[in-house]
Structures are given as structure tokens and as C-alpha cells.
Coordinates of C-alpha atoms and ligand atoms in Angstrom, one line a residue:
M877 CA -229.4 151.2 80.8
C878 CA -230.8 153.6 78.3
G879 CA -233.9 153.3 76.2
I880 CA -234.0 153.3 72.4
V881 CA -236.8 153.6 69.9
G882 CA -237.0 153.6 66.1
V883 CA -240.0 154.2 63.8
I884 CA -240.6 154.0 60.1
G885 CA -244.2 155.2 59.8
K886 CA -246.9 156.5 57.5
S887 CA -247.3 159.7 59.5
E888 CA -245.0 161.9 61.5
A889 CA -242.5 159.8 63.5
S890 CA -241.4 162.1 66.3
P891 CA -244.8 162.1 68.3
V892 CA -244.9 158.3 68.1
I893 CA -241.2 158.1 69.2
F894 CA -241.9 160.5 72.0
E895 CA -244.8 158.4 73.3
A896 CA -242.7 155.2 73.2
L897 CA -239.8 156.9 75.0
K898 CA -242.2 157.7 77.9
R899 CA -242.5 154.0 78.4
L900 CA -238.8 153.6 78.5
E901 CA -238.1 156.5 80.9
Y902 CA -237.6 154.0 83.7
R903 CA -234.3 153.1 82.0
G904 CA -232.9 156.6 82.5
Y905 CA -233.8 160.2 82.3
D906 CA -230.6 162.2 82.3
S907 CA -231.2 163.5 78.8
A908 CA -233.3 162.7 75.8
G909 CA -233.4 163.2 72.0
I910 CA -234.9 162.3 68.7
A911 CA -233.5 162.5 65.1
T912 CA -235.5 162.1 61.9
V913 CA -234.9 162.2 58.2
E914 CA -237.0 164.7 56.1
N915 CA -236.2 165.5 52.5
G916 CA -233.1 163.5 52.8
Q917 CA -231.7 165.6 55.7
I918 CA -231.1 164.4 59.2
D919 CA -232.3 166.8 61.9
R920 CA -232.5 166.3 65.7
R921 CA -233.7 167.8 68.9
R922 CA -231.9 167.0 72.2
V923 CA -232.3 168.2 75.7
E924 CA -230.8 167.8 79.1
G925 CA -233.0 166.3 81.8
K926 CA -236.3 164.5 81.6
L927 CA -238.5 163.7 78.6
N928 CA -240.9 166.6 79.5
N929 CA -238.1 168.9 78.4
L930 CA -237.9 167.1 75.0
G931 CA -241.7 167.5 74.7
D932 CA -241.4 171.2 75.2
A933 CA -238.6 171.4 72.7
L934 CA -240.7 169.6 70.1
T935 CA -243.6 171.9 70.7
T936 CA -241.4 174.9 70.1
S937 CA -239.6 173.4 67.2
P938 CA -241.4 170.4 65.7
L939 CA -239.3 167.7 64.0
P940 CA -240.9 166.6 60.7
G941 CA -240.2 163.3 59.0
K942 CA -241.8 159.8 58.8
I943 CA -238.7 158.0 60.0
G944 CA -236.7 158.5 63.2
I945 CA -234.9 157.3 66.2
G946 CA -235.1 158.3 69.9
H947 CA -233.3 157.9 73.1
T948 CA -233.7 158.4 76.8
R949 CA -230.3 158.3 78.5
W950 CA -228.8 157.0 81.7
A951 CA -225.3 158.6 81.5
T952 CA -222.3 156.4 81.4
H953 CA -219.6 158.0 79.3
G954 CA -219.8 161.8 79.5
A955 CA -221.8 164.1 81.8
P956 CA -225.6 164.3 81.2
T957 CA -225.5 167.4 79.0
E958 CA -227.2 168.3 75.8
Q959 CA -223.9 167.9 74.0
N960 CA -223.6 164.3 75.2
A961 CA -227.3 163.5 74.6
H962 CA -228.3 161.0 71.8
P963 CA -228.9 160.7 68.9
H964 CA -225.2 161.3 67.9
V965 CA -224.6 162.3 64.4
S966 CA -221.8 162.5 61.9
S967 CA -222.2 163.9 58.3
H968 CA -224.1 160.8 57.1
V969 CA -225.8 159.1 60.0
A970 CA -227.5 159.4 63.4
V971 CA -227.2 156.8 66.1
V972 CA -228.9 155.9 69.4
H973 CA -227.2 153.4 71.7
N974 CA -227.8 151.5 74.9
G975 CA -224.8 149.8 76.6
I976 CA -221.0 150.3 76.7
I977 CA -218.5 150.3 73.8
E978 CA -215.3 149.2 75.5
N979 CA -212.9 150.0 72.7
F980 CA -214.2 153.5 72.0
R981 CA -210.9 155.2 72.9
D982 CA -208.9 153.2 70.3
L983 CA -211.6 153.7 67.7
R984 CA -211.8 157.4 68.5
N985 CA -208.1 157.8 68.1
E986 CA -208.1 156.0 64.8
L987 CA -211.0 158.1 63.5
E988 CA -209.6 161.4 64.7
A989 CA -206.3 160.5 62.9
G990 CA -208.4 160.0 59.8
G991 CA -209.9 163.5 60.0
H992 CA -213.1 162.9 61.9
T993 CA -214.0 165.6 64.4
F994 CA -215.9 164.6 67.6
A995 CA -218.5 166.8 69.3
S996 CA -219.2 164.8 72.5
E997 CA -217.4 162.8 75.2
T998 CA -219.5 159.7 74.6
D999 CA -218.5 156.2 73.5
T1000 CA -221.5 156.2 71.2
E1001 CA -220.3 158.9 68.8
V1002 CA -217.6 156.6 67.5
V1003 CA -220.4 154.5 65.9
A1004 CA -221.7 157.4 63.9
H1005 CA -218.2 158.3 62.6
L1006 CA -217.3 154.6 61.9
V1007 CA -220.4 154.0 59.8
T1008 CA -219.6 157.3 58.0
A1009 CA -216.1 156.1 57.3
Y1010 CA -217.4 152.9 55.7
L1011 CA -220.0 154.9 53.7
Q1012 CA -217.2 157.1 52.4
E1013 CA -215.4 153.9 51.2
G1014 CA -218.4 153.3 49.0
K1015 CA -220.2 150.6 51.1
S1016 CA -224.0 150.4 51.1
H1017 CA -225.8 151.7 54.2
F1018 CA -226.5 148.3 55.7
E1019 CA -223.0 147.0 54.8
A1020 CA -221.4 150.1 56.4
A1021 CA -223.4 149.6 59.6
R1022 CA -222.5 145.9 59.8
L1023 CA -218.8 146.6 59.2
A1024 CA -218.9 149.2 61.9
V1025 CA -220.7 147.0 64.4
A1026 CA -218.2 144.2 63.8
R1027 CA -215.5 146.6 65.0
L1028 CA -217.2 147.3 68.3
E1029 CA -216.3 145.5 71.6
G1030 CA -218.6 145.6 74.6
A1031 CA -222.3 145.1 75.2
F1032 CA -224.6 147.3 73.1
A1033 CA -227.9 147.8 71.3
L1034 CA -228.0 150.3 68.4
G1035 CA -230.4 152.1 66.2
I1036 CA -229.0 153.9 63.1
I1037 CA -230.6 156.1 60.4
F1038 CA -229.0 157.6 57.3
Q1039 CA -228.8 160.9 55.5
G1040 CA -230.8 160.6 52.2
E1041 CA -232.5 157.3 53.2
E1042 CA -236.1 157.5 54.4
D1043 CA -236.9 153.8 54.4
L1044 CA -234.1 152.3 56.5
I1045 CA -233.3 151.8 60.2
V1046 CA -230.5 149.5 61.1
G1047 CA -230.8 147.7 64.5
A1048 CA -227.9 145.8 66.0
R1049 CA -227.8 143.8 69.2
H1050 CA -224.8 142.5 71.2
G1051 CA -226.0 142.0 74.7
P1052 CA -228.8 144.4 75.7
P1053 CA -232.2 143.4 74.2
L1054 CA -233.8 144.9 71.1
A1055 CA -237.3 144.2 69.8
I1056 CA -238.8 144.9 66.4
G1057 CA -242.5 145.6 66.1
E1058 CA -244.5 145.1 62.9
G1059 CA -247.4 147.4 62.2
D1060 CA -249.7 148.0 59.2
G1061 CA -247.1 149.2 56.7
E1062 CA -245.0 150.5 59.5
M1063 CA -242.0 149.1 61.5
Y1064 CA -240.7 149.9 65.0
L1065 CA -237.6 149.2 67.0
G1066 CA -237.4 149.3 70.8
S1067 CA -235.4 148.3 73.8
D1068 CA -238.4 146.2 74.9
A1069 CA -241.8 145.2 73.7
F1070 CA -243.5 147.3 76.4
A1071 CA -242.2 150.4 74.6
L1072 CA -243.8 149.3 71.4
A1073 CA -247.1 148.2 73.0
P1074 CA -249.2 151.2 72.0
M1075 CA -248.2 150.8 68.3
T1076 CA -248.3 147.0 67.8
N1077 CA -248.6 143.7 69.5
R1078 CA -246.6 141.8 66.8
V1079 CA -243.0 141.6 68.1
C1080 CA -239.8 139.7 67.5
Y1081 CA -236.6 139.9 69.4
L1082 CA -233.1 140.1 67.9
E1083 CA -230.6 137.5 69.1
D1084 CA -227.0 138.4 70.1
G1085 CA -224.9 139.3 67.1
D1086 CA -227.9 140.1 64.9
C1087 CA -228.0 143.1 62.6
A1088 CA -231.5 144.1 61.2
E1089 CA -232.2 146.0 58.0
I1090 CA -235.6 147.4 58.9
R1091 CA -237.8 148.9 56.1
H1092 CA -241.4 150.0 56.4
D1093 CA -242.7 146.7 54.9
A1094 CA -239.9 144.2 55.5
V1095 CA -237.2 143.2 57.9
T1096 CA -234.0 141.3 56.9
I1097 CA -231.9 139.9 59.8
I1098 CA -228.3 138.8 59.4
D1099 CA -226.8 136.8 62.3
A1100 CA -223.3 136.9 63.9
D1101 CA -222.1 134.4 61.3
G1102 CA -223.3 136.5 58.4
N1103 CA -226.3 134.3 57.5
Q1104 CA -229.7 135.6 56.8
V1105 CA -232.1 134.3 59.6
E1106 CA -235.7 134.5 60.5
R1107 CA -236.7 135.6 64.0
P1108 CA -240.4 134.8 64.5
F1109 CA -242.9 137.5 65.2
T1110 CA -245.2 136.6 68.0
I1111 CA -248.4 138.2 69.3
M1112 CA -248.0 139.8 72.7
M1113 CA -250.9 139.6 75.1
A1114 CA -251.7 142.9 76.9
S1115 CA -250.5 141.5 80.3
A1116 CA -247.3 140.1 78.7
Q1117 CA -246.6 143.6 77.4
L1118 CA -246.7 145.0 81.0
V1119 CA -244.3 142.5 82.5
D1120 CA -242.6 141.1 79.5
K1121 CA -240.7 137.8 79.3
G1122 CA -239.3 138.8 75.9
N1123 CA -238.8 135.7 73.8
H1124 CA -238.0 133.6 76.8
R1125 CA -240.1 130.8 78.3
H1126 CA -239.5 131.9 81.9
F1127 CA -238.6 135.1 83.7
M1128 CA -235.6 133.3 85.1
A1129 CA -234.3 132.7 81.6
K1130 CA -234.9 136.3 80.6
E1131 CA -233.2 137.5 83.8
I1132 CA -230.2 135.2 83.2
H1133 CA -229.8 136.6 79.7
E1134 CA -230.2 140.2 80.6
Q1135 CA -227.2 140.1 82.9
P1136 CA -224.8 141.6 80.4
E1137 CA -227.1 144.6 80.1
V1138 CA -227.9 145.2 83.8
L1139 CA -224.2 144.6 84.8
G1140 CA -223.3 147.3 82.3
H1141 CA -225.7 149.6 84.1
T1142 CA -224.3 148.7 87.5
I1143 CA -220.7 149.3 86.6
S1144 CA -221.6 152.5 84.9
A1145 CA -223.1 153.7 88.2
Y1146 CA -219.9 153.0 90.1
A1147 CA -217.0 153.6 87.7
D1148 CA -215.7 156.6 85.8
P1149 CA -214.9 155.0 82.4
L1150 CA -212.5 157.7 81.3
Q1151 CA -210.5 157.9 84.5
E1152 CA -210.9 154.2 85.1
T1153 CA -211.6 154.7 88.8
I1154 CA -214.3 153.7 91.2
Y1155 CA -216.8 156.4 92.2
L1156 CA -219.1 155.7 95.2
G1157 CA -220.7 159.1 95.6
R1158 CA -221.0 160.5 99.1
V1159 CA -220.1 158.0 101.9
P1160 CA -220.9 159.4 105.3
F1161 CA -217.9 157.7 107.1
D1162 CA -214.3 157.2 106.4
L1163 CA -213.6 153.8 104.7
A1164 CA -210.0 154.0 105.7
A1165 CA -210.8 154.2 109.4
V1166 CA -213.2 151.3 109.6
P1167 CA -211.7 148.7 112.0
K1168 CA -213.8 145.8 110.7
I1169 CA -216.5 144.9 108.2
T1170 CA -219.4 142.7 108.9
I1171 CA -221.7 141.5 106.1
S1172 CA -225.0 139.9 106.7
A1173 CA -227.5 138.5 104.2
C1174 CA -229.7 135.5 103.3
G1175 CA -229.8 133.0 100.6
T1176 CA -228.2 134.0 97.3
A1177 CA -227.3 137.4 98.7
F1178 CA -225.2 135.6 101.4
Y1179 CA -223.1 134.0 98.7
A1180 CA -222.5 137.4 97.1
A1181 CA -221.2 138.4 100.6
M1182 CA -219.0 135.4 100.7
V1183 CA -217.3 136.4 97.4
A1184 CA -216.9 139.9 98.8
K1185 CA -215.0 138.6 101.8
Y1186 CA -212.3 137.4 99.5
W1187 CA -212.2 140.7 97.6
F1188 CA -212.1 142.9 100.7
E1189 CA -209.5 140.9 102.5
Q1190 CA -207.2 140.5 99.5
L1191 CA -207.5 144.1 98.2
A1192 CA -208.2 146.2 101.3
R1193 CA -206.5 144.0 103.9
V1194 CA -209.4 144.6 106.3
S1195 CA -210.9 141.9 108.5
V1196 CA -214.3 140.8 107.2
E1197 CA -216.9 138.7 109.0
I1198 CA -219.8 137.3 107.0
D1199 CA -222.9 135.7 108.4
I1200 CA -226.3 134.4 107.5
A1201 CA -228.6 137.2 108.9
S1202 CA -230.8 134.8 110.8
E1203 CA -227.8 133.4 112.7
F1204 CA -226.0 136.7 113.1
R1205 CA -228.7 138.5 115.1
Y1206 CA -228.8 135.9 117.8
R1207 CA -225.2 135.0 118.3
E1208 CA -224.3 138.3 120.1
A1209 CA -221.4 139.0 117.8
A1210 CA -218.7 141.3 119.2
M1211 CA -218.2 144.4 117.0
P1212 CA -215.7 147.2 117.5
E1213 CA -217.2 150.7 117.7
G1214 CA -217.2 152.4 114.3
G1215 CA -217.1 149.2 112.3
L1216 CA -218.9 149.0 109.0
A1217 CA -222.0 146.6 108.7
I1218 CA -223.1 145.9 105.2
F1219 CA -226.5 144.3 104.4
V1220 CA -227.1 142.7 101.0
S1221 CA -230.7 142.1 99.9
Q1222 CA -232.4 142.1 96.6
S1223 CA -235.8 143.0 98.0
G1224 CA -234.6 145.1 100.9
E1225 CA -237.4 143.6 102.9
T1226 CA -236.0 140.3 104.2
A1227 CA -237.0 140.1 107.9
D1228 CA -233.8 138.4 109.1
T1229 CA -231.5 140.8 107.3
L1230 CA -233.5 143.8 108.6
A1231 CA -233.3 142.5 112.2
A1232 CA -229.5 142.1 111.8
L1233 CA -229.3 145.7 110.4
R1234 CA -231.2 147.1 113.5
Y1235 CA -228.9 145.1 115.8
C1236 CA -225.8 146.6 114.2
A1237 CA -227.3 150.1 114.2
Q1238 CA -227.9 149.7 118.0
N1239 CA -224.3 148.5 118.5
G1240 CA -222.3 151.4 117.1
Q1241 CA -221.9 150.2 113.5
H1242 CA -222.0 152.3 110.4
V1243 CA -224.9 150.8 108.3
A1244 CA -224.6 150.4 104.6
S1245 CA -226.9 148.4 102.4
I1246 CA -226.7 147.0 98.9
V1247 CA -230.3 146.6 97.6
N1248 CA -232.2 146.4 94.4
V1249 CA -235.3 148.2 95.8
V1250 CA -233.9 151.5 97.1
E1251 CA -237.2 152.6 98.7
S1252 CA -237.3 149.3 100.8
T1253 CA -237.2 149.2 104.6
I1254 CA -233.5 148.1 104.5
G1255 CA -232.7 150.9 102.1
R1256 CA -234.5 153.5 104.2
E1257 CA -232.9 152.4 107.5
S1258 CA -229.3 152.5 106.2
E1259 CA -226.9 155.4 106.5
V1260 CA -225.9 154.9 102.9
V1261 CA -227.5 152.8 100.1
F1262 CA -225.7 151.4 97.2
P1263 CA -228.3 150.4 94.6
I1264 CA -227.5 147.4 92.4
H1265 CA -229.6 148.7 89.4
A1266 CA -230.7 145.2 88.3
G1267 CA -234.2 146.3 87.4
P1268 CA -237.3 144.2 88.5
E1269 CA -236.4 140.6 89.2
I1270 CA -239.5 138.4 88.9
G1271 CA -238.1 134.9 89.0
V1272 CA -238.1 133.7 92.6
A1273 CA -234.6 132.2 92.3
S1274 CA -232.3 135.2 92.2
T1275 CA -230.0 135.4 89.2
K1276 CA -229.3 138.9 87.9
A1277 CA -229.6 140.5 91.3
F1278 CA -226.7 138.2 92.5
T1279 CA -224.2 139.3 89.8
C1280 CA -225.3 142.9 90.2
Q1281 CA -224.7 142.6 94.0
L1282 CA -221.2 141.2 93.2
M1283 CA -220.6 144.2 91.0
V1284 CA -221.4 146.7 93.8
L1285 CA -219.4 144.7 96.3
A1286 CA -216.4 144.6 93.9
A1287 CA -216.6 148.4 93.5
L1288 CA -216.9 148.9 97.3
A1289 CA -213.9 146.6 97.9
I1290 CA -211.8 148.6 95.4
A1291 CA -212.9 151.9 96.9
T1292 CA -212.0 150.6 100.4
A1293 CA -208.6 149.4 99.2
R1294 CA -207.9 152.8 97.6
A1295 CA -209.0 154.6 100.8
R1296 CA -206.7 152.4 102.9
K1297 CA -203.9 152.8 100.3
T1298 CA -203.5 149.0 100.0
I1299 CA -203.7 149.2 96.1
D1300 CA -202.0 151.7 93.8
D1301 CA -203.6 153.6 90.9
E1302 CA -202.3 151.1 88.4
T1303 CA -204.1 148.2 90.2
E1304 CA -207.3 150.2 90.4
T1305 CA -207.1 150.8 86.7
R1306 CA -206.6 147.1 86.0
L1307 CA -209.5 146.1 88.3
V1308 CA -211.9 148.7 86.9
R1309 CA -211.0 147.6 83.4
A1310 CA -211.7 144.0 84.3
L1311 CA -215.1 145.0 85.8
T1312 CA -215.9 147.0 82.6
S1313 CA -215.3 143.9 80.6
V1314 CA -217.8 141.8 82.6
P1315 CA -220.8 142.7 80.3
R1316 CA -218.9 141.6 77.2
L1317 CA -217.5 138.4 78.8
T1318 CA -220.9 137.4 80.3
T1319 CA -222.4 137.8 76.9
E1320 CA -219.7 135.4 75.5
T1321 CA -220.3 133.0 78.4
L1322 CA -224.0 132.8 77.7
G1323 CA -223.0 131.2 74.4
V1324 CA -222.8 127.8 76.4
A1325 CA -226.6 127.8 76.9
G1326 CA -227.2 125.2 74.1
Q1327 CA -224.6 122.9 75.4
I1328 CA -225.9 123.1 78.9
E1329 CA -229.4 122.6 77.8
A1330 CA -228.4 119.2 76.3
L1331 CA -226.4 118.3 79.4
A1332 CA -229.3 119.1 81.6
H1333 CA -231.4 116.3 80.0
D1334 CA -228.8 113.8 81.4
L1335 CA -228.8 115.4 84.8
A1336 CA -232.5 115.7 85.3
S1337 CA -232.9 112.1 86.4
T1338 CA -230.1 112.2 89.0
R1339 CA -230.8 112.2 92.7
D1340 CA -227.8 114.0 94.1
I1341 CA -225.3 116.5 92.5
L1342 CA -222.2 117.9 94.1
Y1343 CA -220.5 121.2 93.2
F1344 CA -217.0 122.3 94.2
G1345 CA -214.5 125.1 93.7
R1346 CA -211.7 126.8 95.6
G1347 CA -211.1 130.4 96.5
L1348 CA -213.6 132.8 94.7
Q1349 CA -215.3 129.8 93.1
Y1350 CA -216.2 128.2 96.4
P1351 CA -219.1 130.6 96.9
I1352 CA -220.1 130.0 93.3
A1353 CA -220.2 126.2 94.0
L1354 CA -222.6 127.0 96.9
E1355 CA -224.7 129.3 94.8
G1356 CA -224.8 126.7 91.9
A1357 CA -226.0 124.0 94.3
L1358 CA -228.6 126.3 95.9
K1359 CA -230.0 127.3 92.5
L1360 CA -230.3 123.7 91.4
K1361 CA -232.1 122.5 94.5
E1362 CA -234.4 125.6 94.6
I1363 CA -235.9 125.1 91.2
S1364 CA -235.3 121.4 90.1
Y1365 CA -235.7 119.9 93.6
I1366 CA -232.6 117.7 93.0
H1367 CA -230.5 117.4 96.1
A1368 CA -227.3 119.4 95.6
E1369 CA -224.4 120.5 97.8
G1370 CA -221.6 122.9 97.3
Y1371 CA -218.2 122.3 98.9
A1372 CA -214.7 123.9 99.0
G1373 CA -212.5 121.6 96.9
G1374 CA -210.1 121.0 99.7
E1375 CA -212.8 119.9 102.0
L1376 CA -214.1 117.0 99.9
K1377 CA -211.7 114.5 101.4
H1378 CA -213.0 115.3 104.8
G1379 CA -216.4 113.8 104.3
P1380 CA -218.3 114.5 101.1
I1381 CA -216.1 112.2 99.1
A1382 CA -218.0 109.3 100.8
L1383 CA -221.0 110.3 98.7
I1384 CA -219.3 109.8 95.4
D1385 CA -220.2 106.9 93.1
E1386 CA -221.1 106.4 89.4
Q1387 CA -224.6 107.9 90.0
V1388 CA -223.3 111.3 91.3
P1389 CA -222.4 114.0 88.9
V1390 CA -219.8 116.4 90.2
I1391 CA -219.6 120.0 88.9
V1392 CA -216.0 121.3 89.1
I1393 CA -215.5 125.0 88.8
A1394 CA -211.9 125.6 88.0
P1395 CA -210.6 128.6 86.1
Y1396 CA -206.9 128.3 85.2
D1397 CA -205.6 130.4 88.2
R1398 CA -203.2 129.9 91.1
L1399 CA -205.5 127.3 92.7
F1400 CA -206.0 125.3 89.5
D1401 CA -203.6 122.5 90.3
K1402 CA -205.1 122.0 93.7
T1403 CA -208.6 121.8 92.2
M1404 CA -207.4 119.3 89.6
S1405 CA -206.1 117.0 92.3
N1406 CA -209.5 117.1 94.0
M1407 CA -211.1 116.3 90.6
Q1408 CA -208.8 113.3 90.2
E1409 CA -209.9 112.0 93.6
V1410 CA -213.5 112.2 92.4
I1411 CA -212.8 110.5 89.1
A1412 CA -210.8 107.7 90.9
R1413 CA -214.1 106.9 92.7
G1414 CA -216.2 106.8 89.6
G1415 CA -217.7 110.3 89.8
R1416 CA -218.9 111.9 86.6
V1417 CA -217.2 115.3 86.3
V1418 CA -218.7 118.3 84.6
F1419 CA -215.6 120.5 84.2
M1420 CA -216.0 124.3 83.9
S1421 CA -212.9 126.1 82.9
D1422 CA -211.2 128.4 80.4
D1423 CA -209.2 127.2 77.4
K1424 CA -206.0 126.6 79.3
G1425 CA -207.8 124.7 82.0
L1426 CA -209.7 122.6 79.5
D1427 CA -206.4 121.7 77.7
H1428 CA -205.2 120.2 81.0
V1429 CA -208.2 118.1 81.8
G1430 CA -208.0 116.1 78.5
N1431 CA -210.6 113.3 78.3
D1432 CA -211.0 112.8 82.0
A1433 CA -214.1 114.8 82.3
W1434 CA -217.6 113.6 81.3
A1435 CA -218.5 117.0 80.1
K1436 CA -216.5 120.2 79.6
I1437 CA -218.0 123.7 79.7
R1438 CA -215.8 126.6 78.3
V1439 CA -215.8 129.9 80.1
P1440 CA -213.8 132.8 78.6
E1441 CA -210.4 133.5 80.1
A1442 CA -210.4 136.6 82.2
D1443 CA -208.7 138.5 85.0
P1444 CA -209.1 136.2 88.1
F1445 CA -210.7 139.1 89.9
I1446 CA -213.9 138.8 87.8
S1447 CA -214.1 135.0 87.5
P1448 CA -217.1 134.8 89.9
F1449 CA -219.2 136.7 87.5
L1450 CA -218.4 134.4 84.6
Y1451 CA -218.7 131.0 86.4
T1452 CA -222.0 132.1 87.8
I1453 CA -223.5 132.0 84.3
P1454 CA -223.1 128.3 83.6
V1455 CA -224.3 127.2 87.1
Q1456 CA -227.4 129.4 86.6
L1457 CA -228.0 127.9 83.2
L1458 CA -227.5 124.4 84.5
A1459 CA -230.1 124.9 87.2
Y1460 CA -232.5 126.5 84.8
Y1461 CA -232.3 123.9 82.1
T1462 CA -232.4 121.0 84.5
A1463 CA -235.7 122.4 86.0
V1464 CA -237.1 122.8 82.4
A1465 CA -236.1 119.2 81.6
K1466 CA -237.7 118.0 84.8
G1467 CA -240.8 120.1 84.1
T1468 CA -240.8 122.0 87.4
D1469 CA -241.8 125.6 87.6
A1470 CA -238.5 127.5 87.3
D1471 CA -240.1 130.9 88.0
Q1472 CA -242.2 129.9 91.0
P1473 CA -240.7 126.8 92.7
R1474 CA -242.7 125.1 95.4
N1475 CA -242.4 126.3 99.0
L1476 CA -240.3 129.4 98.2
A1477 CA -241.1 133.1 98.1
K1478 CA -239.3 136.0 96.4
S1479 CA -239.2 138.1 99.5
V1480 CA -239.4 136.6 103.0
T1481 CA -240.7 139.1 105.4
V1482 CA -241.1 136.7 108.3
E1483 CA -238.4 135.3 110.6
Ligands
LIG1259 C1 -235.6 134.3 99.4 C2 -235.4 134.1 97.9 C3 -233.9 134.0 97.6 C4 -233.2 135.2 98.1 C5 -233.4 135.3 99.6 C6 -232.9 136.7 100.1 O1 -235.3 133.1 100.1 O2 -236.1 132.9 97.5 O3 -233.8 133.9 96.2 O4 -231.8 135.0 97.9 O5 -234.8 135.4 99.9 O6 -233.6 137.7 99.6 P1 -233.2 139.2 99.5 O7 -234.3 139.9 98.9 O8 -232.9 139.6 100.9 O9 -232.0 139.2 98.6

């Protein structure tokens, strides 16, 4: 998660960019840099380390020019050196980037074969060379940028400036957010409105797939389909600028939509993209020697643990026990000496989870935690902390923290499997590649939002809703049901598909919608049979699957939600998105408060 800024001003750009970068430093501070255009020439200053170093460099060697872009980096591809710091340049352009470009290796090979010489190890540099290649073919600046962006795969936000062009910044968004600010004869670009707050309170947000041609007095936006579109500028209140909902009505919506970006951040913290291996940092015990794993958590975090149980057992062949923290601490669980106890908590302050942690610490377990707030009590009392890097989660119902918890648990399962030699290098590469594709595929999955919003209007008046899935989708069915009841107050239950016939099927009639989560995997046929049992009893099925699965269901389902086809390992990430959206839009249709549902609290510090 890096921070990017762009300015076309009436005065010197670099001091303005520097101030804006300070507000984005929370996104990363491994290195920083600014590039400007002055007398047609691109020039830049880049430094390793925090922004202060960039301030010193600019004092020693000021950077003139009324147009520029800046970056504060959280390293993903390539070490945090000056050489890898943004902006990256080629002979014609300078680029700043936030996110991951998945196909950079292929593009780099292609460009090197065409005579381009690379100066860094980053994925970003391919953008500079690709735009240059299109300029050399005679394309206009904006056209060259758009053609280059169309070749990129992954989740990214970009700011691009050009040699010889002092009135143009191109901004592009595919996943991570990007805001444009309008000043008095000046324009700004930033990773969030907060960064632009000192300069302007008139802000618009780019949508996914947008490319913006930003000039000092006008902005032209072309959407993913190549159509010119208007994105409304709105006035941000001072408080809104501090904790910003972007162009969303609720924090929950914003947090659902920012998952591609934060998941990119999480995977970057745990995977080496060049080696395609998992990297956990220092772990103060031997994962290969752990006789048993116990995972405790509450609420949504517990369902992340439930997914992890499948991953650990399938990949690392280690016995995993999972428990709701409030139950675990009182049931006097037997744990072998030297076992690993993992605690999953967004806040790191949940009283039940903390009590379970202390119980395990007293009973000879190694204690690891997976938290969003690293300085929390659970974080502080753990032998090792694996941060989820989700950023602040404001909506009471957890969304992005859940998928980021999944990402860390997946990395931990792979590392444990490698340590125990239950997977080979090839399998690790496949799994890491699959995890790296999650930001892109969640972006694609978010495309169902409009369809789900329409469906939610029909669901809002129902009294009960059932969810079911098998294998890795069983916990997602439980999470989907929890999300819906938390914020829409509709009674919802999640079940394992095979368990329906042992009781829940008695609930089904024409009034009960049933959400079936069924990727086309080895359990698909079994899930289909369970679905037929529901349809035979009049149940209205909302069927969530990939293209192959949707082909099989024909017209039997009442509604069909398409999720991209993917490696089964990462299916829980993708199927989480539609169940979150369904809960959110149903709450909006009912008029309940999605961000602050009744009776709940974000962090429960009492037993
Ligand atoms: C509360 C929240 C839930 C959350 C649970 C665990 O009940 O409303 O959204 O899943 O606590 O919180 P934690 O901070 O430990 O993940």
C-alpha cells in the first residue's frame, strides 16, 4: 500500500507534493520520491527511508517545475533502495504506482527484447517503458498511457507525467483508490482525499477501469469501456477528510471495495513475488516440530480460523483444533507441550480471545497472533505477531479484516507445509501465484455489486434466509449468514451442504431464500444435489458459482451470481465478496444502519 500524489499548480509543485505525501506516509515509508517537468525536461529526487530524507534532499537540491508526481513506498517488488524508489522513468515519462502488476515479468521480457533497458527490480518500471513504447509508435500522450494501462494485469493506481508536457497528468485506477482534487486553476491527484485536504475540499473519485486526463483547468475521464464519463466532484467536510468514506455511503461499503488494495498489501508482506515463495520473517519456534495447532477467535475472525483449518490440514497435514474463544477457555482443552496456539483478532483487544491466549501461554503453548492493531494487548502478549495490514476498519461488521486474516492464515499454512515438507516447491509456487492473483480477482468479483443491489431489494422483506456451502465454502456460508443478521436483522443461518437433510431442510418453503455457494470444484456435484433437495421443496435459490458451475445450474436457480473461476485454494476470498455485498445492500434496502448496527460493538473488551 503506497501513497501517490500529483499536482498541476500555479506555483512550484514539489513543496505541495511533499506536504501531501506527509499525509500518506501511513501507507508506507520505505522510500520516497518526486518527479517534475521543467522546461520540458523530467527531473526527479528519490531517497531511501522516510520522507524527512526526501525533505533534506529537496533542500539541498530543489526540484523546480509547476507539475509533478510523488510517492511514498511500501516495498513489494524489489528492496527498499533508492534505485527501486518511485517515480520510475524511461526516456519519455515518469510514473508513480500503488499496487501490484502481476504480469510484469512477461511485459519486461517483451520490452527488453524490444531494446528497453531497465534500471530497477520493480514491477512499476514496466509501465514507464510501455508508455514510452506506445509514444514511439506515434500515439498521443493520453492514448499511449491508456494503451499501456490496458496491457496491465493486477490491482493498481497510477500517476504518469510526460517529457515536454507541462499541463498533463494521467491517472489510472484498477483496484486501489484514486482521488482527483480541483483547486483554483490547479488540479491534484491523490491516493485519498485526506492527502489533498490542505489544497482543496472539492474531490471526485475514479471508478475501477477509469483513466483520467488531468489538466490544470479540466479533467476528462474515460471508463473501462472507452466511454467518456463524468465523475461528480463533491465538497468534503473537514471531519470527512480525516476519516474519509470516499464516494461511498457507508464505511462498510468503502471497506468492502478497498479489499483488492489491502489484500495486495497483505500478500506483499508475506510473499516474495520474484521467488514466488512465502516469507514470514523471524518465527521463534520450529513450525515443523509443532505437534498440534489450536486456533481461537470470536465472530468473523472465528470463521477465518475455520477456513484455515482446511488449509493447514490439507497442506501441512497437521492436526488443527479451532474454537470460539469464549468456549475454549472454559473447556479445559488438552494441549500437547510445545503446540502452537494462534489467536485471530482484528482489534487485538477482544476479552475472550485475550483470556484464551493467556490460558494457552500458561499451558506450554507457543503463542502467535494475527491482528490488525499490532500494538494491541493480544499483539503485545504474543511471542510472534503476524499483522494483517488491513488499515483502519471503521464499520462494526468486519469485512476487509476478514479477507486479510484469511491471507495471513493462507501464508502461514503454506509456510508450515513447506517446513513440514508436505508440499514441494512447485506447489508453493502455484499457491503463491494464486494468492497474488487475489487482488485482481476480488476486483473482478466486485463487479457483481449492481446485480446484488437489485437482488437485495427482493430479499429485504424476507424473514429467514439460509446459506450453505461445502468444504472451504462452509465457513463462508456461516460468515455470510452472520454478516446479514448483524446489519439487516434478518434471521439467517449458515450450514454445511451435507447437513441440510439432517434438520434445516424442515425450514424450507417458498418464503425462504437459500444462498448456495458452489464453485465448480470437486464438491460441486454434491452441492448441486443439496440444491436440488431445496428446489424440490420450493426454496428460492440464489446460486453463486463460476462460469462452469453456472452452466450446470441452467434455469433452476432464482438468481445466479457469477464469481471468477480460480484455483480452488483461493475460492474463500472470492465468495466472501458477494456475501458481504448481499448483507450490505440488504441493510441499505431495509434502511438499517450498516456501519453501526444495533446492540453490537466493534471491539468487545468484556466477557
Ligand atoms: C465483535 C465485532 C465482530 C468481530 C468480533 C471479533 O463482535 O462486532 O465484527 O468479528 O467482535 O473481534 P476481533 O477484534 O477480535 O476480530
